[in-house]
Amino acid sequence: MEHTDVIIIGAGPAGLFAGFYVGMRGLSFRFLDPLPEPGGQLSALYPEKYIYDVAGFPKVYAKDLVKGLVEQVAPFHPIYSLGERAETLEKEGDLFKVTTSQGNTYTAKAVIIAAGVGAFEPRRLGARGRGSWRVRAFTTP
Ligand SMILES: Cc1cc2nc3c(=O)[nH]c(=O)nc-3n(C[C@H](O)[C@H](O)[C@H](O)COP(=O)(O)OP(=O)(O)OC[C@H]3O[C@@H](n4cnc5c(N)ncnc54)[C@H](O)[C@@H]3O)c2cc1C
């Protein structure tokens, strides 16, 4: 079992910025997210779209905002467990225990749930075939 002070479920913008504050307080932390990269909806759905409502940025590409968030949290050495969805959360004594879709178990003193609209996963075509076509679309359960 791997332990950090905090586990952050979801590496979208809310989770990434929560990580910044966790790091500022000198705590170790791990991000869990089923997506292969951080950024949540911004990376999965609209990386090339401008966002106009972030304080201090008249306009910013979603992908650039994610890049900034990742850079901002990097000095605190977060552990990224990407491609892993949190499946169960239990309290055992003073610790929380999270198990994931990869069969891993992680423990922490605190868990922050920043899961947004839910876990992203590829939406598969309901067609048979050799898998040469891929759909860049994501769905939440
Ligand atoms: C097309 C589009 C355009 C938008 N444009 C704007 C805009 O211009 N301005 C604006 O302010 N907002 C905009 N939004 C909304 C904005 O994207 C969301 O408010 C924002 O992404 C929420 O951030 P979040 O971190 O809370 O959640 P999310 O971005 O949803 O991230 C949550 C993350 O948690 C992960 N997660 C969920 N469940 C689990 C689990 N069980 N285990 C591990 N990980 C999990 C998900 O995979 C995801 O990566 C837009 C949304 C869309 C769809």
GROMACS .gro file of C-alpha atoms and ligand atoms in nm:
model
  194
    1MET     CA    1   0.000   0.000   0.000
    2GLU     CA    2   0.140   0.338  -0.098
    3HIS     CA    3   0.084   0.627   0.138
    4THR     CA    4   0.068   1.004   0.095
    5ASP     CA    5  -0.070   1.269   0.329
    6VAL     CA    6  -0.351   1.346   0.083
    7ILE     CA    7  -0.515   1.175  -0.214
    8ILE     CA    8  -0.685   1.399  -0.469
    9ILE     CA    9  -0.947   1.220  -0.675
   10GLY     CA   10  -0.963   1.402  -1.009
   11ALA     CA   11  -0.684   1.595  -1.182
   12GLY     CA   12  -0.910   1.853  -1.344
   13PRO     CA   13  -0.857   2.224  -1.278
   14ALA     CA   14  -1.018   2.203  -0.932
   15GLY     CA   15  -0.805   1.905  -0.830
   16LEU     CA   16  -0.483   2.056  -0.967
   17PHE     CA   17  -0.535   2.381  -0.781
   18ALA     CA   18  -0.632   2.194  -0.464
   19GLY     CA   19  -0.295   2.020  -0.503
   20PHE     CA   20  -0.123   2.357  -0.507
   21TYR     CA   21  -0.273   2.445  -0.167
   22VAL     CA   22  -0.196   2.100  -0.025
   23GLY     CA   23   0.164   2.140  -0.139
   24MET     CA   24   0.183   2.490   0.008
   25ARG     CA   25   0.110   2.333   0.346
   26GLY     CA   26   0.403   2.095   0.311
   27LEU     CA   27   0.195   1.782   0.259
   28SER     CA   28   0.260   1.501   0.011
   29PHE     CA   29  -0.017   1.412  -0.233
   30ARG     CA   30  -0.126   1.186  -0.515
   31PHE     CA   31  -0.363   1.260  -0.802
   32LEU     CA   32  -0.587   0.983  -0.931
   33ASP     CA   33  -0.757   1.019  -1.268
   34PRO     CA   34  -0.867   0.771  -1.536
   35LEU     CA   35  -0.757   1.011  -1.810
   36PRO     CA   36  -0.404   0.971  -1.951
   37GLU     CA   37  -0.323   1.337  -1.881
   38PRO     CA   38  -0.424   1.598  -1.624
   39GLY     CA   39  -0.676   1.875  -1.701
   40GLY     CA   40  -1.017   1.708  -1.676
   41GLN     CA   41  -1.275   1.849  -1.918
   42LEU     CA   42  -1.028   2.108  -2.046
   43SER     CA   43  -0.789   1.841  -2.177
   44ALA     CA   44  -1.048   1.583  -2.275
   45LEU     CA   45  -1.315   1.803  -2.437
   46TYR     CA   46  -1.190   2.144  -2.543
   47PRO     CA   47  -0.811   2.194  -2.529
   48GLU     CA   48  -0.820   2.433  -2.830
   49LYS     CA   49  -1.108   2.650  -2.702
   50TYR     CA   50  -1.051   2.990  -2.549
   51ILE     CA   51  -1.170   3.049  -2.192
   52TYR     CA   52  -1.266   3.408  -2.114
   53ASP     CA   53  -1.364   3.391  -1.747
   54VAL     CA   54  -1.038   3.318  -1.562
   55ALA     CA   55  -0.925   3.608  -1.344
   56GLY     CA   56  -0.613   3.773  -1.479
   57PHE     CA   57  -0.643   3.623  -1.828
   58PRO     CA   58  -0.853   3.815  -2.085
   59LYS     CA   59  -0.851   3.490  -2.281
   60VAL     CA   60  -0.655   3.169  -2.247
   61TYR     CA   61  -0.661   2.839  -2.435
   62ALA     CA   62  -0.789   2.557  -2.214
   63LYS     CA   63  -0.470   2.359  -2.285
   64ASP     CA   64  -0.256   2.656  -2.176
   65LEU     CA   65  -0.452   2.696  -1.854
   66VAL     CA   66  -0.388   2.326  -1.778
   67LYS     CA   67  -0.020   2.371  -1.861
   68GLY     CA   68  -0.006   2.659  -1.614
   69LEU     CA   69  -0.185   2.463  -1.341
   70VAL     CA   70   0.049   2.165  -1.387
   71GLU     CA   71   0.351   2.396  -1.376
   72GLN     CA   72   0.218   2.572  -1.066
   73VAL     CA   73   0.178   2.247  -0.871
   74ALA     CA   74   0.504   2.085  -0.997
   75PRO     CA   75   0.737   2.233  -0.729
   76PHE     CA   76   0.544   2.031  -0.469
   77HIS     CA   77   0.630   1.703  -0.646
   78PRO     CA   78   0.283   1.553  -0.683
   79ILE     CA   79   0.249   1.187  -0.772
   80TYR     CA   80   0.026   1.139  -1.077
   81SER     CA   81  -0.154   0.806  -1.090
   82LEU     CA   82  -0.314   0.859  -1.430
   83GLY     CA   83  -0.519   0.593  -1.605
   84GLU     CA   84  -0.655   0.498  -1.262
   85ARG     CA   85  -1.012   0.551  -1.150
   86ALA     CA   86  -1.087   0.557  -0.777
   87GLU     CA   87  -1.336   0.278  -0.713
   88THR     CA   88  -1.375   0.245  -0.337
   89LEU     CA   89  -1.312   0.474  -0.043
   90GLU     CA   90  -1.304   0.337   0.311
   91LYS     CA   91  -1.196   0.469   0.647
   92GLU     CA   92  -0.967   0.240   0.848
   93GLY     CA   93  -0.874   0.388   1.182
   94ASP     CA   94  -0.713   0.725   1.114
   95LEU     CA   95  -0.651   0.653   0.747
   96PHE     CA   96  -0.854   0.657   0.430
   97LYS     CA   97  -0.803   0.369   0.189
   98VAL     CA   98  -0.875   0.412  -0.182
   99THR     CA   99  -0.873   0.123  -0.429
  100THR     CA  100  -0.850   0.184  -0.801
  101SER     CA  101  -0.943   0.034  -1.135
  102GLN     CA  102  -0.581  -0.084  -1.172
  103GLY     CA  103  -0.614  -0.291  -0.856
  104ASN     CA  104  -0.393  -0.059  -0.652
  105THR     CA  105  -0.460   0.049  -0.295
  106TYR     CA  106  -0.351   0.387  -0.166
  107THR     CA  107  -0.379   0.529   0.184
  108ALA     CA  108  -0.389   0.888   0.306
  109LYS     CA  109  -0.482   1.097   0.607
  110ALA     CA  110  -0.724   1.299   0.392
  111VAL     CA  111  -0.899   1.263   0.058
  112ILE     CA  112  -1.013   1.551  -0.160
  113ILE     CA  113  -1.282   1.460  -0.411
  114ALA     CA  114  -1.257   1.687  -0.716
  115ALA     CA  115  -1.435   1.452  -0.953
  116GLY     CA  116  -1.623   1.717  -1.152
  117VAL     CA  117  -1.896   1.565  -1.365
  118GLY     CA  118  -1.756   1.215  -1.319
  119ALA     CA  119  -1.486   0.986  -1.451
  120PHE     CA  120  -1.402   1.021  -1.818
  121GLU     CA  121  -1.361   0.717  -2.035
  122PRO     CA  122  -1.368   0.660  -2.410
  123ARG     CA  123  -1.716   0.604  -2.551
  124ARG     CA  124  -1.689   0.290  -2.764
  125LEU     CA  125  -1.869   0.245  -3.093
  126GLY     CA  126  -2.134  -0.023  -3.072
  127ALA     CA  127  -1.994  -0.179  -3.389
  128ARG     CA  128  -1.789  -0.489  -3.449
  129GLY     CA  129  -1.462  -0.464  -3.632
  130ARG     CA  130  -1.089  -0.465  -3.607
  131GLY     CA  131  -1.069  -0.146  -3.408
  132SER     CA  132  -0.903   0.065  -3.677
  133TRP     CA  133  -1.147   0.352  -3.615
  134ARG     CA  134  -1.135   0.545  -3.294
  135VAL     CA  135  -1.377   0.803  -3.162
  136ARG     CA  136  -1.242   1.101  -2.972
  137ALA     CA  137  -1.543   1.134  -2.750
  138PHE     CA  138  -1.577   1.086  -2.382
  139THR     CA  139  -1.866   1.004  -2.159
  140THR     CA  140  -1.943   0.998  -1.792
  141PRO     CA  141  -2.131   0.714  -1.627
  142LIG     C1  142  -1.734   2.233  -2.406
  142LIG     C2  143  -1.715   2.299  -2.270
  142LIG     C3  144  -1.673   2.429  -2.263
  142LIG     C4  145  -1.654   2.492  -2.137
  142LIG     N1  146  -1.612   2.620  -2.136
  142LIG     C5  147  -1.593   2.682  -2.015
  142LIG     C6  148  -1.549   2.818  -2.009
  142LIG     O1  149  -1.526   2.883  -2.111
  142LIG     N2  150  -1.533   2.873  -1.885
  142LIG     C7  151  -1.559   2.804  -1.770
  142LIG     O2  152  -1.543   2.859  -1.661
  142LIG     N3  153  -1.600   2.674  -1.773
  142LIG     C8  154  -1.620   2.613  -1.892
  142LIG     N4  155  -1.664   2.484  -1.895
  142LIG     C9  156  -1.688   2.414  -1.767
  142LIG    C10  157  -1.553   2.369  -1.705
  142LIG     O3  158  -1.482   2.285  -1.799
  142LIG    C11  159  -1.581   2.290  -1.577
  142LIG     O4  160  -1.649   2.376  -1.487
  142LIG    C12  161  -1.447   2.244  -1.516
  142LIG     O5  162  -1.381   2.153  -1.601
  142LIG    C13  163  -1.474   2.180  -1.380
  142LIG     O6  164  -1.348   2.145  -1.327
  142LIG     P1  165  -1.332   2.024  -1.223
  142LIG     O7  166  -1.187   2.008  -1.197
  142LIG     O8  167  -1.426   2.051  -1.110
  142LIG     O9  168  -1.394   1.896  -1.299
  142LIG     P2  169  -1.351   1.821  -1.432
  142LIG    O10  170  -1.286   1.910  -1.532
  142LIG    O11  171  -1.474   1.746  -1.473
  142LIG    O12  172  -1.240   1.719  -1.380
  142LIG    C14  173  -1.275   1.614  -1.294
  142LIG    C15  174  -1.174   1.505  -1.313
  142LIG    O13  175  -1.203   1.405  -1.215
  142LIG    C16  176  -1.183   1.279  -1.275
  142LIG     N5  177  -1.259   1.180  -1.201
  142LIG    C17  178  -1.393   1.168  -1.189
  142LIG     N6  179  -1.427   1.060  -1.117
  142LIG    C18  180  -1.310   1.003  -1.081
  142LIG    C19  181  -1.277   0.886  -1.009
  142LIG     N7  182  -1.372   0.803  -0.958
  142LIG     N8  183  -1.147   0.854  -0.991
  142LIG    C20  184  -1.049   0.936  -1.042
  142LIG     N9  185  -1.075   1.046  -1.114
  142LIG    C21  186  -1.203   1.078  -1.134
  142LIG    C22  187  -1.231   1.296  -1.419
  142LIG    O14  188  -1.176   1.197  -1.506
  142LIG    C23  189  -1.180   1.437  -1.449
  142LIG    O15  190  -1.052   1.436  -1.509
  142LIG    C24  191  -1.683   2.420  -2.017
  142LIG    C25  192  -1.726   2.286  -2.026
  142LIG    C26  193  -1.740   2.225  -2.151
  142LIG    C27  194  -1.785   2.081  -2.156
   0.00000   0.00000   0.00000
